[in-house]
Amino acid sequence: RGTSVHLRSARPPLDPKTCSMGAGGLWMPYHCEDTRVDKWAAQTLDELLAHKSGTHGESPVEVVPTVVLKRHHHGPTVKNFIKNDERLPNEVDDDGPLPAWTKDPRLDFQHLTVEMLAWQNAVHRLRIPSEAVLKEAGYMHMWLFRPPIVDAPRMLNSMMLEVEMHDLTVDVDTDTHYESLDHMVEDAKTLGCDAIVNCSGLGAR
């Protein structure tokens, strides 16, 4: 923050070769044991919800009901509930094996049995298999929560407009092709840059 920026890219963010027009990014910390993930996930959730607007179809972020199917319980037990009843006022609830992010009240997280979900779905009317089909497949428990999902093209366009209009953006060029890292470094020196930030992402080639 507070630093002037030159933005360089080989293609604009909505180029079909760089962005799937049908992609949606669902917020959910998933299969990562790094202790820093909970903090990163909470900060990302803050940012995404800040983009959500009340106008349907215009916001790059929408909050959607989401179901994660579980073959096993993976939730709080009677022992956890007893411990919570006996906890001191300054102690945190013990939710057993549930991840820390499930405590965020903005997510409306619920740990349900398949029967409980079927009962709730009479109201929610989610497009999910029937109770009988879920049981036959071995899914007896599930998580129901309301995370944000990102419309990738809209979000990229929103971010691009924000960069272009920012007071500290010197210039934006989305047709710059670097032949090597040395070429990139030399261009940065010519522009008077003190640092280079690679924003291409983990899957970039």
mmCIF file of C-alpha atoms in Angstrom:
data_model
loop_
_atom_site.group_PDB
_atom_site.id
_atom_site.type_symbol
_atom_site.label_atom_id
_atom_site.label_comp_id
_atom_site.label_asym_id
_atom_site.label_seq_id
_atom_site.Cartn_x
_atom_site.Cartn_y
_atom_site.Cartn_z
ATOM 1 C CA ARG A 1 0.000 0.000 0.000
ATOM 2 C CA GLY A 2 1.185 3.515 -0.760
ATOM 3 C CA THR A 3 3.469 2.353 -3.589
ATOM 4 C CA SER A 4 3.335 3.425 -7.232
ATOM 5 C CA VAL A 5 2.679 0.552 -9.632
ATOM 6 C CA HIS A 6 3.392 -0.330 -13.271
ATOM 7 C CA LEU A 7 1.203 -3.285 -14.317
ATOM 8 C CA ARG A 8 2.440 -5.576 -17.083
ATOM 9 C CA SER A 9 0.661 -8.600 -18.545
ATOM 10 C CA ALA A 10 0.841 -10.619 -21.759
ATOM 11 C CA ARG A 11 -2.959 -10.613 -22.069
ATOM 12 C CA PRO A 12 -5.905 -8.728 -20.566
ATOM 13 C CA PRO A 13 -7.606 -10.474 -17.634
ATOM 14 C CA LEU A 14 -10.701 -11.484 -19.630
ATOM 15 C CA ASP A 15 -8.763 -13.092 -22.469
ATOM 16 C CA PRO A 16 -10.211 -16.620 -23.037
ATOM 17 C CA LYS A 17 -6.693 -18.071 -22.745
ATOM 18 C CA THR A 18 -6.299 -16.788 -19.188
ATOM 19 C CA CYS A 19 -9.821 -16.884 -17.724
ATOM 20 C CA SER A 20 -12.664 -19.396 -17.872
ATOM 21 C CA MET A 21 -15.913 -17.561 -18.577
ATOM 22 C CA GLY A 22 -17.798 -20.215 -16.606
ATOM 23 C CA ALA A 23 -15.448 -20.510 -13.638
ATOM 24 C CA GLY A 24 -16.657 -19.891 -10.118
ATOM 25 C CA GLY A 25 -14.369 -19.767 -7.091
ATOM 26 C CA LEU A 26 -16.071 -21.170 -3.976
ATOM 27 C CA TRP A 27 -14.618 -19.977 -0.673
ATOM 28 C CA MET A 28 -13.707 -22.904 1.568
ATOM 29 C CA PRO A 29 -10.388 -23.794 3.284
ATOM 30 C CA TYR A 30 -9.765 -27.263 1.873
ATOM 31 C CA HIS A 31 -7.222 -30.035 2.455
ATOM 32 C CA CYS A 32 -4.443 -27.842 3.816
ATOM 33 C CA GLU A 33 -2.718 -28.413 7.153
ATOM 34 C CA ASP A 34 -0.702 -25.186 7.182
ATOM 35 C CA THR A 35 -1.451 -23.348 10.440
ATOM 36 C CA ARG A 36 -1.571 -20.012 8.590
ATOM 37 C CA VAL A 37 -4.531 -21.034 6.442
ATOM 38 C CA ASP A 38 -7.247 -20.061 8.944
ATOM 39 C CA LYS A 39 -5.928 -16.482 9.098
ATOM 40 C CA TRP A 40 -5.605 -16.254 5.301
ATOM 41 C CA ALA A 41 -9.093 -17.720 4.839
ATOM 42 C CA ALA A 42 -10.651 -15.215 7.268
ATOM 43 C CA GLN A 43 -8.958 -12.292 5.507
ATOM 44 C CA THR A 44 -10.099 -13.580 2.106
ATOM 45 C CA LEU A 45 -13.646 -13.980 3.419
ATOM 46 C CA ASP A 46 -13.611 -10.347 4.585
ATOM 47 C CA GLU A 47 -12.458 -9.180 1.148
ATOM 48 C CA LEU A 48 -14.983 -11.274 -0.781
ATOM 49 C CA LEU A 49 -17.964 -10.268 1.332
ATOM 50 C CA ALA A 50 -16.967 -6.625 0.893
ATOM 51 C CA HIS A 51 -17.517 -7.110 -2.878
ATOM 52 C CA LYS A 52 -21.007 -8.537 -2.416
ATOM 53 C CA SER A 53 -23.814 -6.143 -3.259
ATOM 54 C CA GLY A 54 -27.550 -6.414 -2.871
ATOM 55 C CA THR A 55 -28.155 -6.208 -6.641
ATOM 56 C CA HIS A 56 -28.508 -9.730 -8.012
ATOM 57 C CA GLY A 57 -26.559 -10.396 -11.212
ATOM 58 C CA GLU A 58 -24.214 -7.415 -10.964
ATOM 59 C CA SER A 59 -21.914 -8.257 -8.057
ATOM 60 C CA PRO A 60 -18.792 -10.384 -8.702
ATOM 61 C CA VAL A 61 -19.532 -12.219 -5.441
ATOM 62 C CA GLU A 62 -22.662 -14.109 -4.438
ATOM 63 C CA VAL A 63 -23.410 -15.973 -1.206
ATOM 64 C CA VAL A 64 -24.773 -19.446 -1.933
ATOM 65 C CA PRO A 65 -25.987 -22.374 0.211
ATOM 66 C CA THR A 66 -23.412 -25.155 -0.005
ATOM 67 C CA VAL A 67 -23.610 -28.809 1.061
ATOM 68 C CA VAL A 68 -20.561 -30.961 1.775
ATOM 69 C CA LEU A 69 -21.464 -34.651 2.005
ATOM 70 C CA LYS A 70 -19.837 -36.795 4.720
ATOM 71 C CA ARG A 71 -19.823 -40.573 5.071
ATOM 72 C CA HIS A 72 -18.790 -40.299 8.720
ATOM 73 C CA HIS A 73 -19.796 -38.005 11.561
ATOM 74 C CA HIS A 74 -16.790 -35.608 11.604
ATOM 75 C CA GLY A 75 -18.548 -33.293 14.034
ATOM 76 C CA PRO A 76 -19.082 -32.510 17.724
ATOM 77 C CA THR A 77 -20.164 -35.356 19.993
ATOM 78 C CA VAL A 78 -22.065 -35.484 23.280
ATOM 79 C CA LYS A 79 -18.745 -35.131 25.122
ATOM 80 C CA ASN A 80 -18.095 -31.838 23.310
ATOM 81 C CA PHE A 81 -21.530 -30.479 24.246
ATOM 82 C CA ILE A 82 -21.056 -31.477 27.908
ATOM 83 C CA LYS A 83 -17.629 -29.818 27.938
ATOM 84 C CA ASN A 84 -19.129 -26.629 26.461
ATOM 85 C CA ASP A 85 -21.828 -26.544 29.150
ATOM 86 C CA GLU A 86 -19.130 -26.710 31.828
ATOM 87 C CA ARG A 87 -16.663 -24.290 30.247
ATOM 88 C CA LEU A 88 -15.621 -21.048 31.887
ATOM 89 C CA PRO A 89 -16.843 -17.717 30.367
ATOM 90 C CA ASN A 90 -13.410 -16.958 28.845
ATOM 91 C CA GLU A 91 -13.016 -20.401 27.252
ATOM 92 C CA VAL A 92 -13.812 -21.173 23.605
ATOM 93 C CA ASP A 93 -16.455 -23.734 22.637
ATOM 94 C CA ASP A 94 -15.113 -27.177 21.807
ATOM 95 C CA ASP A 95 -16.586 -28.265 18.462
ATOM 96 C CA GLY A 96 -14.560 -31.443 18.266
ATOM 97 C CA PRO A 97 -13.048 -32.155 14.827
ATOM 98 C CA LEU A 98 -14.810 -29.273 13.047
ATOM 99 C CA PRO A 99 -12.334 -26.786 11.506
ATOM 100 C CA ALA A 100 -11.989 -23.349 13.104
ATOM 101 C CA TRP A 101 -13.547 -21.505 10.139
ATOM 102 C CA THR A 102 -16.914 -23.151 10.803
ATOM 103 C CA LYS A 103 -17.338 -20.869 13.849
ATOM 104 C CA ASP A 104 -17.675 -17.736 11.699
ATOM 105 C CA PRO A 105 -21.307 -16.604 12.167
ATOM 106 C CA ARG A 106 -21.431 -15.133 8.650
ATOM 107 C CA LEU A 107 -21.333 -18.651 7.209
ATOM 108 C CA ASP A 108 -24.423 -19.950 9.074
ATOM 109 C CA PHE A 109 -22.610 -23.276 9.417
ATOM 110 C CA GLN A 110 -24.602 -26.359 10.425
ATOM 111 C CA HIS A 111 -23.487 -29.954 10.985
ATOM 112 C CA LEU A 112 -26.470 -32.121 9.983
ATOM 113 C CA THR A 113 -27.625 -35.680 9.550
ATOM 114 C CA VAL A 114 -29.129 -36.650 6.206
ATOM 115 C CA GLU A 115 -32.601 -36.614 7.810
ATOM 116 C CA MET A 116 -32.083 -33.064 9.126
ATOM 117 C CA LEU A 117 -30.952 -31.880 5.700
ATOM 118 C CA ALA A 118 -33.973 -33.468 4.020
ATOM 119 C CA TRP A 119 -36.263 -31.669 6.471
ATOM 120 C CA GLN A 120 -34.546 -28.305 5.917
ATOM 121 C CA ASN A 121 -34.539 -28.790 2.172
ATOM 122 C CA ALA A 122 -38.315 -28.634 2.167
ATOM 123 C CA VAL A 123 -37.672 -24.910 2.716
ATOM 124 C CA HIS A 124 -34.324 -24.337 0.966
ATOM 125 C CA ARG A 125 -35.206 -26.481 -2.101
ATOM 126 C CA LEU A 126 -31.578 -27.115 -3.001
ATOM 127 C CA ARG A 127 -30.865 -29.237 -6.049
ATOM 128 C CA ILE A 128 -29.487 -32.271 -4.213
ATOM 129 C CA PRO A 129 -30.246 -36.012 -4.338
ATOM 130 C CA SER A 130 -33.083 -37.371 -2.237
ATOM 131 C CA GLU A 131 -32.600 -38.668 1.305
ATOM 132 C CA ALA A 132 -32.886 -42.264 0.078
ATOM 133 C CA VAL A 133 -30.277 -41.775 -2.664
ATOM 134 C CA LEU A 134 -27.830 -40.136 -0.246
ATOM 135 C CA LYS A 135 -28.205 -42.967 2.273
ATOM 136 C CA GLU A 136 -27.778 -45.600 -0.429
ATOM 137 C CA ALA A 137 -24.502 -43.895 -1.430
ATOM 138 C CA GLY A 138 -23.333 -44.010 2.202
ATOM 139 C CA TYR A 139 -23.667 -40.308 3.057
ATOM 140 C CA MET A 140 -25.176 -40.060 6.533
ATOM 141 C CA HIS A 141 -23.896 -36.626 7.615
ATOM 142 C CA MET A 142 -23.207 -33.298 5.934
ATOM 143 C CA TRP A 143 -22.198 -29.682 6.355
ATOM 144 C CA LEU A 144 -24.582 -26.924 5.280
ATOM 145 C CA PHE A 145 -23.216 -23.381 5.154
ATOM 146 C CA ARG A 146 -23.387 -20.161 3.108
ATOM 147 C CA PRO A 147 -19.970 -19.201 1.686
ATOM 148 C CA PRO A 148 -19.269 -16.643 -1.045
ATOM 149 C CA ILE A 149 -18.657 -17.774 -4.604
ATOM 150 C CA VAL A 150 -16.737 -15.600 -7.050
ATOM 151 C CA ASP A 151 -17.742 -14.979 -10.651
ATOM 152 C CA ALA A 152 -14.221 -14.985 -12.110
ATOM 153 C CA PRO A 153 -14.794 -12.733 -15.170
ATOM 154 C CA ARG A 154 -16.727 -10.144 -13.156
ATOM 155 C CA MET A 155 -14.182 -10.156 -10.338
ATOM 156 C CA LEU A 156 -11.223 -9.788 -12.719
ATOM 157 C CA ASN A 157 -12.949 -6.941 -14.522
ATOM 158 C CA SER A 158 -13.724 -5.250 -11.196
ATOM 159 C CA MET A 159 -10.114 -5.619 -10.040
ATOM 160 C CA MET A 160 -8.795 -4.296 -13.349
ATOM 161 C CA LEU A 161 -10.991 -1.193 -13.137
ATOM 162 C CA GLU A 162 -9.859 -0.629 -9.562
ATOM 163 C CA VAL A 163 -6.192 -0.802 -10.606
ATOM 164 C CA GLU A 164 -6.693 1.494 -13.606
ATOM 165 C CA MET A 165 -8.498 4.127 -11.536
ATOM 166 C CA HIS A 166 -6.157 4.017 -8.535
ATOM 167 C CA ASP A 167 -4.131 7.170 -7.885
ATOM 168 C CA LEU A 168 -0.904 5.208 -7.449
ATOM 169 C CA THR A 169 -1.172 3.296 -10.747
ATOM 170 C CA VAL A 170 1.355 4.796 -13.164
ATOM 171 C CA ASP A 171 0.320 2.786 -16.216
ATOM 172 C CA VAL A 172 -1.237 -0.511 -17.333
ATOM 173 C CA ASP A 173 -0.072 -2.518 -20.353
ATOM 174 C CA THR A 174 -1.788 -5.850 -21.090
ATOM 175 C CA ASP A 175 0.198 -6.629 -24.232
ATOM 176 C CA THR A 176 3.715 -7.017 -22.843
ATOM 177 C CA HIS A 177 5.569 -10.249 -23.623
ATOM 178 C CA TYR A 178 8.813 -11.000 -21.769
ATOM 179 C CA GLU A 179 11.218 -13.472 -23.317
ATOM 180 C CA SER A 180 13.014 -14.177 -20.042
ATOM 181 C CA LEU A 181 13.354 -13.096 -16.410
ATOM 182 C CA ASP A 182 16.335 -10.954 -17.419
ATOM 183 C CA HIS A 183 14.148 -9.162 -19.965
ATOM 184 C CA MET A 184 11.580 -8.482 -17.226
ATOM 185 C CA VAL A 185 14.236 -7.184 -14.827
ATOM 186 C CA GLU A 186 15.696 -4.860 -17.444
ATOM 187 C CA ASP A 187 12.248 -3.446 -18.206
ATOM 188 C CA ALA A 188 11.651 -2.892 -14.484
ATOM 189 C CA LYS A 189 14.925 -1.011 -14.186
ATOM 190 C CA THR A 190 14.002 1.174 -17.162
ATOM 191 C CA LEU A 191 10.706 2.023 -15.464
ATOM 192 C CA GLY A 192 12.511 2.875 -12.223
ATOM 193 C CA CYS A 193 10.951 0.043 -10.229
ATOM 194 C CA ASP A 194 12.371 -1.018 -6.857
ATOM 195 C CA ALA A 195 10.677 -4.431 -6.822
ATOM 196 C CA ILE A 196 8.878 -6.956 -9.055
ATOM 197 C CA VAL A 197 5.782 -8.816 -7.806
ATOM 198 C CA ASN A 198 4.820 -12.004 -9.646
ATOM 199 C CA CYS A 199 1.000 -12.221 -9.673
ATOM 200 C CA SER A 200 0.685 -15.019 -12.221
ATOM 201 C CA GLY A 201 -0.549 -17.622 -9.685
ATOM 202 C CA LEU A 202 0.435 -21.159 -8.667
ATOM 203 C CA GLY A 203 -0.741 -22.818 -11.872
ATOM 204 C CA ALA A 204 0.868 -20.383 -14.297
ATOM 205 C CA ARG A 205 3.068 -21.689 -17.105
#
